[in-house]
C-alpha atoms as a PDB file:
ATOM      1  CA  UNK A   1    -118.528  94.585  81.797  1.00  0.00           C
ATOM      2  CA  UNK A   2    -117.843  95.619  85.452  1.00  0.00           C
ATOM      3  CA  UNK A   3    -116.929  99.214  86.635  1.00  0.00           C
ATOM      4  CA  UNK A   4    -113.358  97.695  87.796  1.00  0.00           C
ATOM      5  CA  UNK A   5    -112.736  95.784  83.608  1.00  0.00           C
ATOM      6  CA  UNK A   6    -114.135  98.602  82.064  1.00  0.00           C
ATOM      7  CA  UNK A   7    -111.724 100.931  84.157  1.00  0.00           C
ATOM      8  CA  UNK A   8    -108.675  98.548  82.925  1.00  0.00           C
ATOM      9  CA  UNK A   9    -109.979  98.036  79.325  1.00  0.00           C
ATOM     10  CA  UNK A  10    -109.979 101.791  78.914  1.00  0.00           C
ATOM     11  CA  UNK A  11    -106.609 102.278  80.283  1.00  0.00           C
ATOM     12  CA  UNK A  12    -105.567  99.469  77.535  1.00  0.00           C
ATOM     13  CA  UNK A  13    -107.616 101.040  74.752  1.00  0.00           C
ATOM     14  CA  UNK A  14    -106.098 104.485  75.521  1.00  0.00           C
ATOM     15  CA  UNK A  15    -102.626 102.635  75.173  1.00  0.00           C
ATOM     16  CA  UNK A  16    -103.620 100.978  71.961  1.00  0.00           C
ATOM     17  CA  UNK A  17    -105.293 104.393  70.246  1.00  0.00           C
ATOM     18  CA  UNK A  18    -101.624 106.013  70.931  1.00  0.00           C
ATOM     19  CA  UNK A  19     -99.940 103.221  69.045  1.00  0.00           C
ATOM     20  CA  UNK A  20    -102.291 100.467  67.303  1.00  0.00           C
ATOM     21  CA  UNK A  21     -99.483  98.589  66.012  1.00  0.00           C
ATOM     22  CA  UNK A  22     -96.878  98.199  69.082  1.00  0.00           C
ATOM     23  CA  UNK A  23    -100.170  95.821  70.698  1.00  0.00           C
ATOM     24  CA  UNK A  24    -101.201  92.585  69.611  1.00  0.00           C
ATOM     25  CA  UNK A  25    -100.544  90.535  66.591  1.00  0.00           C
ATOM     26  CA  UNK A  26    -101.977  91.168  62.631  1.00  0.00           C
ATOM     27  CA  UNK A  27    -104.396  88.736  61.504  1.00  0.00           C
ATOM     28  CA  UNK A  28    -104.891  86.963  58.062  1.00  0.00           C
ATOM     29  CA  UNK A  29    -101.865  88.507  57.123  1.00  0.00           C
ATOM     30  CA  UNK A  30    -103.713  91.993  56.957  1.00  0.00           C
ATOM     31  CA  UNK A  31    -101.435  94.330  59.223  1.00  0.00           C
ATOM     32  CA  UNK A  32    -104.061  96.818  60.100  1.00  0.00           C
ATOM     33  CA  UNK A  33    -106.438  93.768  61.550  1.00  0.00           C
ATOM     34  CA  UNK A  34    -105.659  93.334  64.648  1.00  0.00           C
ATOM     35  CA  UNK A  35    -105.953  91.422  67.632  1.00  0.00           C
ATOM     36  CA  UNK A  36    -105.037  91.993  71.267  1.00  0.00           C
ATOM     37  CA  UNK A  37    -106.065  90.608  74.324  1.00  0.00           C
ATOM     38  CA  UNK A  38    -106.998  93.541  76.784  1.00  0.00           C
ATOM     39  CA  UNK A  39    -108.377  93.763  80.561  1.00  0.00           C
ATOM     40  CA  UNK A  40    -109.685  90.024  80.403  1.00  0.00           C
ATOM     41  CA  UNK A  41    -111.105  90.598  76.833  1.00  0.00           C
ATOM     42  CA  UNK A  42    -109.897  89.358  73.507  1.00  0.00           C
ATOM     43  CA  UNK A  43    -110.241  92.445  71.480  1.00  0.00           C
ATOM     44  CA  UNK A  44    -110.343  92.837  67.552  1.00  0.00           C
ATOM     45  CA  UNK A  45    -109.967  96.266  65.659  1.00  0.00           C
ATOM     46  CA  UNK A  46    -108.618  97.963  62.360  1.00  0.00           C
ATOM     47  CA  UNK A  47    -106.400 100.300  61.992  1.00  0.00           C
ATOM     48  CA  UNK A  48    -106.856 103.379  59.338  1.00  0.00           C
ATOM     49  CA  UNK A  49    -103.656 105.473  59.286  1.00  0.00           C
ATOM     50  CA  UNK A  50    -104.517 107.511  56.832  1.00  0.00           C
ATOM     51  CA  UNK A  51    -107.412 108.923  58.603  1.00  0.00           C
ATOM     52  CA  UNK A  52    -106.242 108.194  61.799  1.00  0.00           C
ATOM     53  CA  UNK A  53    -108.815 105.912  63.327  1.00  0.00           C
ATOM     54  CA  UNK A  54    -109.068 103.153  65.306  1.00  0.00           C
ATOM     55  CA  UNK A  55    -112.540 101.288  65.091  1.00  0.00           C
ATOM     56  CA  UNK A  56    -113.466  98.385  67.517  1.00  0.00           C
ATOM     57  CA  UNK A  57    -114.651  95.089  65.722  1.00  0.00           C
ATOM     58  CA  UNK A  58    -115.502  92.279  68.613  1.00  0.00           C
ATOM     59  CA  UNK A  59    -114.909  92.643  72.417  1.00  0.00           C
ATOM     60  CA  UNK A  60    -114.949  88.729  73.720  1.00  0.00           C
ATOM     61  CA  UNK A  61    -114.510  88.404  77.505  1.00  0.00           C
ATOM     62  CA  UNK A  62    -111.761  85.345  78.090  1.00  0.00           C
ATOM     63  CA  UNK A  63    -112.588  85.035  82.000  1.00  0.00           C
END
């Protein structure tokens, strides 16, 4: 990843960390799967309220 993407992806992630669920859509019907597409990159995480974690599953780059 470039200086510039991973600038922007970071900026997104930060974003996402402050409110996992307003970004991207649930997958297999699991709401705290998610998937968003970020900076040029189709992102997957979780989402772990009660502990208040985010963790990072696949980073695919779409361009």
């Amino acid at each position: 990843m470039n200086r510039e993407r991973r600038r922007r992806y970071d900026a997104a992630m930060a974003e996402v960390t402050a409110d996992p669920y307003a970004h991207g859509k649930a997958l297999g019907g699991n709401k705290d799967r998610r998937q968003a597409a970020l900076a040029g990159t189709l992102t997957v995480y979780w989402v772990s309220s009660g502990v208040l974690t985010v963790s990072l599953v696949t980073i695919v780059h779409t361009d």
